[in-house]
Amino acid sequence: MPGNHLHCVSVPTAMTAKRPRNLILILGDQLSRSLSALADADPSVDRIVMAEVAEEAGYTNHHRKKIALIFSAMRHFAQTLIDEGFQVDYHRFDPHGAHHSLGDVMRERAEQVSPERVVMTRSGEWRLESLIDEWQLPVPLERRDDDRFIASIERFQRWAAGKKQWRMEFFYRELRRETGLLMNADGTPVGGQWNFDADNRRKWKGDPPAPAPFFVEPDPTTQGVLTLVAEQFPEHFGSLEGFGYAVTRRHALAALEHFLTQRLPWFGDFQDAMSDQEDTLFHSLLAPYLNCGLLTPMEVCRAAEQCYHQGRAPLNAVEGFIRQILGWREFVRGIYWTLMPDYAQENRQGNDRALPWFYWSGETKMRCMQQTINATQRNAYAHHIQRLMVTGNFALLAGVRPEEICDWYLAVYADAYDWVELPNTLGMVMHADGGVLGSKPYAASGKYIHRMSDYCRQCPYNVQHTTDEDACPFNSLYWHFIDRHRDQFAANPRMGMIYRNWDRQDRNRRSATIARAEQLLANIETL
Ligand code: FAD
Ligand code: DLZ
Ligand code: SF4
């Protein structure tokens, strides 16, 4: 990036004299050249604004690697626009400056340059959309739909209308048909089956070895950002050590290629596996790039599909991967925009427990929790099963207030944005929406963690025990959860067997299990 200040670089002569047509705002998660706000952008008449501001960097305790990723990717994206000939008013983070919010910046810019209008693509969050509603700009504001998703919000709502239950699987099948992804010419799914989930549950025992994560050496722009974040965000969660995220589209495409060649072939087999030694296994680590706009979901799905057709990856891997993006990612976004803002307030189990401090410190004896939280602290990443079945499962079983656990997930991951984090946490993990997102809670005892990982071998708790002094906390907490929510779940056909198993247990054993769980809950900070 030339010069110390990114403000107003590269001014095309034709523009300087006259009033700009559009003043285009690009947000930190809108770093796509195909963005609707840029569709008709013309360097000779339009001008672009990007801004690093305290309001966005501080609405939650963002992991410091996430702030660094966004700021550096924003600066690089601004440079590519400058290289195209655009005038970009880029506001670097300045805690002592006059502008702390996007609204402040846009009001000032609009007053100074007096464009015909301000143009932007709709933001990804309810919070920011509501703030934008309050901006009092001196010129009209045109908000365009975000068409970087595979399905529009209207498409989801057309599908959802009139259905008693919304299930990802059926929306996913519709999108498979519409896009043709992994479809035969006769309209049947490739492989004769829509879903290969049953083939995605192998435990990983070290073979094949897990590849090292894709890493990009920080360039001078990123180094500058890392220094800034270290200085300005000392209290934020997470380490900046070993920052290696891609911050340009070129490098994000290289990260995609790394995934396709080194991870995708085994993604399916080990999708649900967890390891004490390896943080990422065969996951793609692409969510941060998809969510900030450096990659688009369709190009990623097509690239994976091509690997299947070229014989580079098996169907259970490619279908499993495409299902996450075409299925889950699109589905949760539809739910978010259909049910907000009330959705964020849901708490159907009436949970009122505070989030234990060890979620922030990692200081717990439970090996699975410690490893997941420490990896989160180091990498701003944990894979889906760690999020769902370790930290998520514990919060569900312990009855943590949804608001607090949601805020934790929003803060600690580089890919975290409200539209995707909230339905996953409040719905999938906490079941606080009463089953909109999933038909039953993903509650599990230590047995599940033991089956899918090697954490228990390193843990001072014994996964085989439920009531003893050394018993794995997940075991008694699981039954406590089942027991205390009988009214809500006993009639659920997918949970009847669990209640029958619980009721069949000896009365003394059940009492001992409940007593052990209550003792753990009373001393939760010491686990
Ligand atoms: P992979 O396992 O390689 O999956 C490929 C891609 O599929 C991901 O990059 C992602 O874009 C998409 N995907 C996978 N699962 C989901 C899902 N459940 N919902 C939406 N997209 C999915 N994902 C986010 O992108 N942002 C979040 O803030 C976020 N918060 C989560 C919170 C909780 C409690 C849980 C259980 C899941 C959350 N997820 C979130 C979903 C998922 O865990 C992450 O997308 C995934 O771990 C990112 O790592 P990856 O890129 O290696 O994914
Ligand atoms: C995540 C993030 C951060 C940390 N900082 C900024 C910023 O300074 N400026 C900006 O435009 N966007 C940032 N973002 C991304 C926004 O928070 C994101 O656009 C909204 O959450 C809407 O999804
Ligand atoms: Fe986690 Fe329990 Fe296994 Fe320890 S014994 S690692 S707490 S599941």
Short mmCIF file of C-alpha atoms and ligand atoms in Angstrom, two decimals, residues 26-29 51-53 56-57 59 62 66-67 70-71 74 102 123-125 127-128 417 419, ligand 2:
data_model
loop_
_atom_site.label_atom_id
_atom_site.label_comp_id
_atom_site.label_asym_id
_atom_site.label_seq_id
_atom_site.Cartn_x
_atom_site.Cartn_y
_atom_site.Cartn_z
CA ILE A 26 -17.76 -1.44 1.13
CA LEU A 27 -17.84 -3.26 4.48
CA GLY A 28 -15.16 -5.50 5.92
CA ASP A 29 -17.05 -8.68 4.98
CA ALA A 51 -13.37 2.31 7.03
CA GLU A 52 -11.76 0.55 9.96
CA VAL A 53 -13.86 1.76 12.88
CA GLU A 56 -17.25 -2.69 14.05
CA ALA A 57 -14.01 -3.83 15.62
CA TYR A 59 -19.14 -4.81 18.96
CA HIS A 62 -13.38 -10.28 18.44
CA LYS A 66 -10.02 -11.94 13.16
CA ILE A 67 -9.52 -8.17 13.42
CA ILE A 70 -10.36 -8.18 8.26
CA PHE A 71 -8.23 -5.03 8.42
CA MET A 74 -9.72 -4.60 3.61
CA LEU A 102 -19.47 3.74 9.85
CA SER A 123 -24.91 -5.71 5.53
CA GLY A 124 -24.90 -9.25 6.84
CA GLU A 125 -26.23 -8.47 10.31
CA ARG A 127 -27.39 -5.11 14.28
CA LEU A 128 -25.70 -3.11 11.55
CA TYR A 417 -20.65 -13.26 11.85
CA TRP A 419 -26.02 -14.34 10.49
C1 DLZ B 2 -15.59 -7.90 11.52
C2 DLZ B 2 -15.24 -6.49 11.16
C3 DLZ B 2 -14.27 -5.81 11.88
C4 DLZ B 2 -13.49 -6.45 12.96
N1 DLZ B 2 -13.98 -4.52 11.61
C5 DLZ B 2 -14.61 -3.90 10.60
C6 DLZ B 2 -14.35 -2.53 10.29
O1 DLZ B 2 -13.58 -1.85 10.95
N2 DLZ B 2 -15.00 -1.99 9.25
C7 DLZ B 2 -15.90 -2.67 8.51
O2 DLZ B 2 -16.44 -2.11 7.54
N3 DLZ B 2 -16.20 -3.92 8.81
C8 DLZ B 2 -15.57 -4.57 9.81
N4 DLZ B 2 -15.89 -5.85 10.13
C9 DLZ B 2 -16.97 -6.52 9.38
C10 DLZ B 2 -18.33 -5.98 9.83
O3 DLZ B 2 -18.47 -6.12 11.22
C11 DLZ B 2 -19.45 -6.65 9.05
O4 DLZ B 2 -19.58 -5.98 7.86
C12 DLZ B 2 -20.76 -6.61 9.77
O5 DLZ B 2 -20.66 -7.42 10.89
C13 DLZ B 2 -21.90 -7.08 8.89
O6 DLZ B 2 -21.78 -8.45 8.62
#
